Coordinates of C-alpha atoms in Angstrom, one line a residue:
M114 CA 22.3 -58.9 38.8
I115 CA 24.9 -56.1 38.5
G116 CA 28.4 -56.8 37.6
K117 CA 31.5 -56.2 39.4
R118 CA 32.4 -53.3 37.2
E119 CA 29.2 -51.7 37.2
K120 CA 29.2 -52.1 41.0
I121 CA 32.2 -50.5 41.2
G122 CA 31.2 -47.4 39.0
W123 CA 27.9 -47.1 41.1
V124 CA 30.1 -47.1 44.5
K125 CA 32.1 -44.3 42.9
F126 CA 29.2 -42.4 41.6
S127 CA 27.7 -42.5 45.1
V128 CA 30.6 -41.3 46.9
C129 CA 31.1 -38.4 44.5
T130 CA 27.4 -37.7 44.9
A131 CA 27.9 -37.5 48.9
A132 CA 30.8 -35.4 48.6
I133 CA 29.1 -32.9 46.4
L134 CA 26.1 -32.9 48.6
L135 CA 28.3 -32.2 51.8
C136 CA 30.0 -29.5 50.3
I137 CA 26.6 -27.9 49.4
F138 CA 25.3 -28.8 53.0
G139 CA 28.7 -27.0 54.4
Y140 CA 28.2 -23.9 52.3
A141 CA 24.6 -23.9 53.3
L142 CA 25.5 -23.6 56.9
F143 CA 27.9 -21.3 56.4
S144 CA 25.3 -19.1 54.7
E145 CA 22.8 -19.3 57.1
D146 CA 25.3 -18.7 59.9
R147 CA 26.3 -15.6 58.3
R148 CA 22.6 -14.6 57.7
L149 CA 21.5 -15.0 61.4
I150 CA 24.6 -13.1 62.5
R151 CA 23.6 -10.3 60.3
E152 CA 20.1 -10.5 61.3
E153 CA 21.2 -10.4 65.0
K154 CA 23.4 -7.5 64.1
Q155 CA 20.7 -5.9 62.9
L156 CA 18.2 -6.3 65.8
Q157 CA 21.2 -5.1 68.1
E158 CA 21.4 -1.9 66.0
T159 CA 17.8 -1.4 66.3
A160 CA 17.9 -1.7 69.9
G161 CA 20.7 0.7 70.1
M162 CA 18.7 3.4 68.2
L163 CA 15.8 2.9 70.5
E164 CA 18.3 3.3 73.5
E165 CA 19.2 6.7 71.9
G166 CA 15.5 7.5 71.3
K167 CA 15.3 7.7 67.6
T168 CA 12.2 8.3 65.8
K169 CA 10.3 5.3 63.8
E170 CA 11.2 7.1 60.6
E171 CA 14.9 7.1 61.5
I172 CA 15.0 3.4 62.3
L173 CA 13.2 2.6 59.3
Y174 CA 15.5 4.6 57.2
H175 CA 18.7 2.9 58.8
I176 CA 17.4 -0.8 58.2
F177 CA 16.8 -0.3 54.8
Q178 CA 19.9 1.7 54.0
E179 CA 21.9 -1.1 55.8
D180 CA 24.3 0.9 57.4
D181 CA 27.2 -0.5 59.7
E182 CA 27.1 1.3 63.0
K183 CA 29.6 -0.6 65.5
A184 CA 28.4 2.2 68.4
L185 CA 24.7 1.4 67.7
E186 CA 25.4 -2.5 68.0
K187 CA 27.4 -2.1 71.0
K188 CA 24.2 -0.1 72.9
G189 CA 22.0 -2.6 71.6
K190 CA 24.1 -5.6 73.1
Q191 CA 24.3 -3.6 76.4
F192 CA 20.8 -3.1 76.0
F193 CA 20.0 -6.8 75.8
V194 CA 22.3 -7.6 78.9
R195 CA 20.4 -5.1 81.1
A196 CA 16.9 -6.6 79.8
G197 CA 18.2 -10.2 80.6
F198 CA 17.8 -11.3 76.8
E199 CA 21.5 -12.4 76.1
E200 CA 20.9 -15.9 76.7
E201 CA 17.6 -16.2 75.0
T202 CA 19.4 -14.6 72.2
K203 CA 21.9 -17.1 72.2
A204 CA 19.2 -20.1 72.6
R205 CA 17.3 -18.6 69.6
Y206 CA 20.3 -18.6 67.4
Q207 CA 21.1 -22.1 68.2
S208 CA 17.6 -23.7 67.9
R209 CA 17.2 -21.9 64.6
M210 CA 20.4 -23.4 63.4
V211 CA 19.4 -26.7 64.7
Q212 CA 16.2 -26.6 62.7
Y213 CA 18.0 -25.5 59.7
I214 CA 20.6 -28.1 60.1
V215 CA 17.6 -30.9 60.6
H216 CA 15.5 -29.4 57.3
T217 CA 18.5 -28.7 54.7
G218 CA 20.5 -31.9 56.0
G219 CA 17.0 -34.0 55.7
A220 CA 16.4 -32.3 52.4
L221 CA 19.8 -33.4 51.0
L222 CA 19.9 -36.7 52.3
G223 CA 16.7 -37.4 50.8
A224 CA 18.2 -36.2 47.6
Y225 CA 21.4 -38.3 48.2
L226 CA 19.1 -41.3 48.4
L227 CA 17.0 -40.6 45.6
I228 CA 19.9 -40.0 43.3
T229 CA 21.8 -43.1 44.2
A230 CA 18.7 -45.0 43.9
A231 CA 18.0 -43.8 40.7
A232 CA 21.6 -44.5 39.8
Y233 CA 21.5 -48.0 41.1
I234 CA 18.4 -48.5 39.0
W235 CA 19.9 -47.1 36.1
T236 CA 23.1 -49.1 36.6
R237 CA 21.2 -52.4 37.1
E238 CA 19.1 -51.8 34.1
T239 CA 22.1 -50.7 32.0
S240 CA 24.0 -54.1 33.3
R241 CA 20.7 -56.0 32.2
R242 CA 20.7 -54.5 28.9
R243 CA 24.3 -55.4 28.4
E244 CA 24.0 -58.6 29.4
Q245 CA 21.0 -59.0 26.7
E246 CA 23.5 -57.6 24.1
F247 CA 26.0 -60.1 25.1
E248 CA 23.6 -62.9 24.7
Q249 CA 22.4 -61.6 21.4
F250 CA 26.1 -61.3 20.0
G251 CA 26.7 -64.8 21.4
S252 CA 23.7 -66.5 19.8
V253 CA 24.9 -64.9 16.5
I254 CA 28.3 -66.5 16.9
E255 CA 26.4 -69.7 17.7
Q256 CA 24.6 -69.3 14.3
F257 CA 27.8 -68.9 12.7
Y258 CA 28.9 -72.2 14.1
T259 CA 25.8 -73.9 12.3
G260 CA 26.7 -72.2 9.1
N261 CA 23.9 -69.3 9.4
Y262 CA 25.5 -66.1 8.7
Q263 CA 22.3 -64.1 8.7
V264 CA 22.6 -61.2 11.3
P265 CA 19.5 -59.2 11.7
Y266 CA 20.3 -55.9 12.7
K267 CA 18.6 -52.3 12.3
E268 CA 20.8 -49.5 10.8
E269 CA 20.8 -47.1 13.9
E270 CA 23.1 -44.9 15.8
G271 CA 24.9 -46.4 18.8
M272 CA 27.8 -49.1 19.5
K273 CA 25.5 -52.0 19.6
S274 CA 24.5 -51.0 15.9
Q275 CA 27.9 -50.7 14.8
L276 CA 29.0 -54.1 16.4
F277 CA 26.1 -56.0 14.6
S278 CA 27.3 -54.4 11.5
R279 CA 30.6 -55.9 11.9
L280 CA 29.3 -59.3 12.8
N281 CA 27.1 -58.9 9.5
S282 CA 30.3 -58.0 7.5
L283 CA 32.1 -60.9 9.2
G284 CA 29.1 -63.3 8.4
K285 CA 29.0 -62.4 4.6
R286 CA 32.8 -63.1 4.5
L287 CA 32.6 -66.2 6.2
E288 CA 29.8 -67.1 3.9
V289 CA 31.8 -66.3 0.9
Q290 CA 34.5 -68.3 2.3
E291 CA 32.5 -71.2 3.1
K292 CA 31.2 -71.1 -0.5
R293 CA 34.6 -70.8 -1.8
I294 CA 35.8 -73.8 0.1
Q295 CA 32.8 -75.7 -1.0
D296 CA 33.5 -74.9 -4.6
E297 CA 37.0 -76.0 -4.2
K298 CA 35.9 -79.1 -3.0
E299 CA 33.6 -79.8 -5.9
T300 CA 36.4 -78.7 -8.2
T301 CA 39.0 -81.0 -6.8
K302 CA 36.5 -84.0 -7.0
S303 CA 35.6 -83.1 -10.3
L304 CA 39.4 -82.9 -11.2
V305 CA 40.2 -86.2 -9.8
T306 CA 37.4 -87.6 -11.6
D307 CA 38.7 -86.2 -14.9
I308 CA 42.2 -87.2 -14.2
S309 CA 41.4 -90.7 -13.5
H310 CA 39.2 -90.8 -16.9
Q311 CA 42.2 -89.3 -18.9
L312 CA 44.8 -91.6 -17.1
K313 CA 42.7 -94.4 -17.5
T314 CA 43.0 -94.9 -21.3
P315 CA 46.8 -94.3 -21.8
V316 CA 47.6 -96.6 -18.8
T317 CA 45.4 -99.6 -20.1
S318 CA 47.0 -99.2 -23.4
L319 CA 50.9 -99.1 -22.1
K320 CA 49.8 -101.8 -19.6
M321 CA 48.7 -104.3 -22.4
C322 CA 51.4 -103.3 -24.5
L323 CA 53.9 -104.4 -21.8
E324 CA 52.2 -107.6 -21.1
L325 CA 52.0 -108.7 -24.9
L326 CA 55.7 -108.0 -25.0
E327 CA 56.6 -109.9 -21.9
E328 CA 54.3 -113.0 -22.3
E329 CA 53.8 -113.6 -26.0
E330 CA 56.3 -114.9 -28.3
L331 CA 56.3 -112.0 -31.0
S332 CA 58.2 -111.5 -34.3
K333 CA 60.7 -108.6 -34.5
E334 CA 58.1 -106.4 -36.3
E335 CA 55.4 -107.1 -33.8
Q336 CA 57.7 -106.3 -31.2
K337 CA 58.6 -103.3 -33.0
E338 CA 55.0 -102.1 -33.4
F339 CA 54.1 -103.0 -29.6
L340 CA 57.2 -100.8 -28.5
G341 CA 56.2 -98.0 -30.8
Q342 CA 52.8 -98.0 -29.4
A343 CA 54.2 -98.2 -25.7
V344 CA 56.5 -95.4 -26.5
G345 CA 53.4 -93.3 -28.0
Q346 CA 51.5 -93.9 -24.9
T347 CA 54.3 -92.8 -22.5
R348 CA 54.8 -89.7 -24.6
R349 CA 51.0 -89.4 -24.3
L350 CA 51.1 -89.7 -20.4
D351 CA 54.1 -87.4 -20.1
S352 CA 52.2 -84.6 -22.2
L353 CA 49.0 -85.5 -20.0
T354 CA 50.9 -85.0 -16.9
K355 CA 52.5 -82.0 -17.3
A356 CA 49.0 -80.4 -18.6
L357 CA 47.4 -81.9 -15.3
I358 CA 50.2 -80.2 -13.3
N359 CA 49.5 -76.8 -14.9
I360 CA 45.8 -77.3 -14.2
S361 CA 46.3 -78.1 -10.5
R362 CA 48.7 -75.1 -10.2
M363 CA 46.6 -72.6 -11.9
E364 CA 43.2 -73.8 -10.0
T365 CA 44.9 -73.6 -6.8
G366 CA 46.7 -70.2 -7.4
M367 CA 50.2 -71.6 -7.3
I368 CA 50.3 -70.1 -10.7
S369 CA 50.6 -66.6 -10.3
V370 CA 50.0 -64.3 -13.7
K371 CA 51.6 -61.0 -13.2
K372 CA 51.2 -58.2 -15.8
I373 CA 54.1 -56.1 -16.9
H374 CA 54.5 -53.5 -19.7
A375 CA 56.2 -55.8 -22.2
P376 CA 56.6 -55.8 -26.3
I377 CA 53.8 -57.9 -27.4
M378 CA 55.7 -58.8 -30.6
D379 CA 58.4 -60.6 -28.6
T380 CA 55.7 -62.8 -26.9
V381 CA 54.0 -63.7 -30.1
A382 CA 57.4 -64.1 -31.7
Q383 CA 58.4 -66.5 -29.0
A384 CA 55.2 -68.4 -29.2
V385 CA 55.8 -69.1 -33.0
S386 CA 59.3 -70.2 -32.6
S387 CA 58.0 -72.9 -30.0
V388 CA 56.0 -74.6 -32.4
Y389 CA 58.0 -73.7 -35.7
G390 CA 59.7 -77.1 -35.9
K391 CA 56.4 -78.8 -35.9
A392 CA 54.9 -76.7 -38.8
Q393 CA 58.1 -77.2 -41.0
E394 CA 57.5 -80.8 -40.8
K395 CA 54.1 -80.4 -42.3
N396 CA 55.3 -77.5 -44.3
I397 CA 52.7 -75.2 -43.1
E398 CA 53.7 -71.4 -43.3
M399 CA 53.0 -69.1 -40.0
E400 CA 52.5 -65.5 -41.3
V401 CA 52.4 -62.7 -38.8
V402 CA 50.5 -59.7 -40.1
K403 CA 50.6 -56.2 -38.4
N404 CA 47.3 -54.2 -39.3
S405 CA 48.3 -51.1 -37.3
D406 CA 51.2 -49.1 -37.0
G407 CA 53.4 -49.2 -34.1
I408 CA 52.2 -52.7 -33.1
A409 CA 56.1 -54.0 -33.6
D410 CA 57.1 -51.8 -30.9
M411 CA 54.1 -51.6 -28.9
A412 CA 54.1 -52.5 -25.2
I413 CA 51.4 -53.7 -23.3
P414 CA 50.2 -54.8 -19.9
H415 CA 50.7 -58.8 -19.9
D416 CA 52.3 -61.5 -18.7
P417 CA 55.1 -62.6 -21.5
H418 CA 55.7 -66.0 -20.1
W419 CA 52.2 -67.2 -19.6
T420 CA 50.7 -65.2 -22.6
R421 CA 53.3 -66.8 -24.7
E422 CA 52.2 -70.4 -23.5
A423 CA 48.4 -69.5 -24.3
I424 CA 49.3 -68.5 -27.8
A425 CA 51.3 -71.6 -28.2
N426 CA 48.5 -73.8 -27.2
I427 CA 46.6 -72.3 -29.9
L428 CA 49.3 -72.5 -32.4
E429 CA 49.8 -76.2 -31.6
N430 CA 46.5 -77.3 -32.2
A431 CA 46.3 -75.3 -35.5
V432 CA 49.4 -77.1 -36.6
K433 CA 48.0 -80.4 -35.7
Y434 CA 44.6 -79.9 -37.1
S435 CA 45.9 -78.5 -40.3
G436 CA 47.1 -80.3 -43.3
R437 CA 50.1 -80.2 -45.1
D438 CA 51.1 -77.1 -47.5
T439 CA 48.7 -74.8 -45.6
C440 CA 49.0 -71.6 -44.0
I441 CA 48.3 -70.0 -40.4
Q442 CA 48.0 -66.3 -40.4
I443 CA 48.7 -64.4 -37.1
R444 CA 46.8 -60.9 -37.2
M445 CA 47.1 -58.0 -34.7
M446 CA 44.7 -54.9 -34.7
R447 CA 44.8 -52.1 -32.3
R448 CA 41.8 -50.9 -30.8
T449 CA 41.0 -48.0 -28.1
S450 CA 40.8 -50.1 -25.0
F451 CA 42.3 -53.5 -26.1
L452 CA 44.4 -55.4 -28.6
R453 CA 42.9 -57.9 -30.7
I454 CA 44.9 -61.1 -31.9
E455 CA 43.4 -63.3 -34.5
I456 CA 45.0 -66.9 -35.4
E457 CA 43.5 -68.4 -38.5
D458 CA 44.4 -71.5 -39.9
Q459 CA 43.2 -73.9 -42.9
G460 CA 42.3 -76.7 -40.9
I461 CA 39.5 -79.2 -40.4
G462 CA 37.4 -76.4 -38.6
I463 CA 35.2 -76.7 -35.7
D464 CA 31.7 -77.5 -35.1
S465 CA 29.4 -74.3 -34.1
R466 CA 27.9 -76.3 -31.6
D467 CA 31.4 -76.8 -29.8
Y468 CA 32.3 -73.3 -29.7
S469 CA 31.9 -72.7 -26.1
K470 CA 32.8 -76.4 -25.2
I471 CA 36.3 -76.8 -26.5
F472 CA 37.6 -74.3 -23.7
Q473 CA 36.1 -76.7 -21.1
R474 CA 38.7 -79.0 -19.2
F475 CA 39.4 -82.2 -21.2
Y476 CA 36.8 -81.4 -24.1
R477 CA 38.1 -82.6 -27.4
G478 CA 35.3 -82.4 -29.5
T479 CA 33.3 -85.3 -31.7
A480 CA 35.1 -85.2 -35.0
P481 CA 36.8 -88.1 -36.3
Q482 CA 40.0 -86.1 -37.3
V483 CA 40.2 -85.0 -33.5
K484 CA 40.0 -88.4 -32.3
K485 CA 42.8 -89.7 -34.4
E486 CA 45.2 -87.2 -33.1
D487 CA 47.0 -87.5 -29.5
G488 CA 45.7 -84.7 -27.1
S489 CA 44.5 -84.4 -23.4
G490 CA 41.8 -81.4 -23.9
V491 CA 43.6 -79.1 -21.6
G492 CA 45.4 -76.8 -24.0
L493 CA 42.4 -74.5 -24.9
Y494 CA 41.1 -74.6 -21.1
L495 CA 44.7 -73.4 -20.1
T496 CA 44.7 -70.8 -22.7
R497 CA 41.2 -69.3 -21.5
S498 CA 42.2 -69.6 -18.0
I499 CA 45.5 -67.6 -18.6
L500 CA 44.0 -65.1 -20.5
E501 CA 41.0 -64.4 -18.0
A502 CA 43.4 -64.2 -15.2
Q503 CA 45.0 -61.1 -16.7
G504 CA 41.8 -59.5 -17.8
G505 CA 41.7 -60.8 -21.5
S506 CA 39.4 -63.0 -23.1
I507 CA 39.2 -65.4 -26.0
S508 CA 36.6 -66.6 -28.6
V509 CA 36.5 -68.9 -31.7
S510 CA 34.4 -68.4 -35.2
A511 CA 34.6 -70.2 -38.6
G512 CA 37.1 -69.0 -41.1
K513 CA 37.5 -69.2 -44.5
Q514 CA 38.7 -72.8 -44.6
G515 CA 39.4 -73.6 -40.9
S516 CA 38.8 -71.7 -37.6
I517 CA 39.5 -68.3 -36.1
F518 CA 40.8 -67.8 -32.5
K519 CA 40.4 -64.4 -31.3
I520 CA 42.4 -63.0 -28.5
H521 CA 41.5 -59.8 -26.3
L522 CA 44.3 -58.2 -24.3
S523 CA 43.3 -55.3 -22.5
L524 CA 45.5 -52.0 -22.9
L525 CA 44.5 -50.3 -19.7

């Protein structure tokens, strides 16, 4: 079945072909008419020469020279009139023209029919192939709806191959997008589960304290104790809520980490200042060591706000899990393509089996000292996420007494 567009194209082609063949036919008739007139003229000239008594040699010479002799032509016409051949000559001319018209017109008509038939067949075949291609494209799109994004095609020249190549690229993008959506669903599900688990303990403790305060007859000392526990659980909930908000914003892309060239010492100094008060309460010394000249004034590409937040999380843990009268040392070393920041404390240390786990969301370790301290287990997870978002990394190893956290920030 030929579509409307292909049918119009075939009609236009047929009309153009007919016009061209008519022009050829007209030119052929004109040429044949000229040839017959020349032939008649030569015959009259030959008759005129016979009338004058020319020899055979002179007649042949005149014919091959193709000289134009008006006088000989005139004598030849007069000779044909006297001999009674004028009407026969006209009839012969007309008969030959009719034969030429029939033969040439028939040949051109046959050529026209053959060309238009071939064009029709070609148009129909092209339309059929195009319909098949549309069906193939339609089947591929139907596959996309069912979640099958594989597009079988061969690398060839032509529009069809280019279209299939683009469909294949689209399929790959849709597959990546679907996987990302699925991962986001799993992440959200896991996050909701983790949040529920993290909120359950402090909410239960807070509820129990408030119920006891409301229902039981307690002494002032007991009331003070339960109020203190309630305040502690409230603070824990507040800290946990802030951490959960940061996690949610980080994982959904609401937190945008933007690197700018800024002095790294300013960022480290602000992180130290944010935990300085807590360190003073335990008389913990915080020392910054620059192992390379120029670091104090060096500006590197990083996000000052979030990098400060990441470093502060490590320092808060160092202060929390270190004893009184200890020291936290911050060392900075410049390398070829990165800046290395080491934070070493004199705290309880970390079991080597937990080196990779402590950067997971809500993981707090198994040491008894860790269980005694308040915490949500999201600080180091956020630290890792912040550093990786700007092309950096973090790791941990054992120190002389406590732990050494190693941060790498790219200089490129």
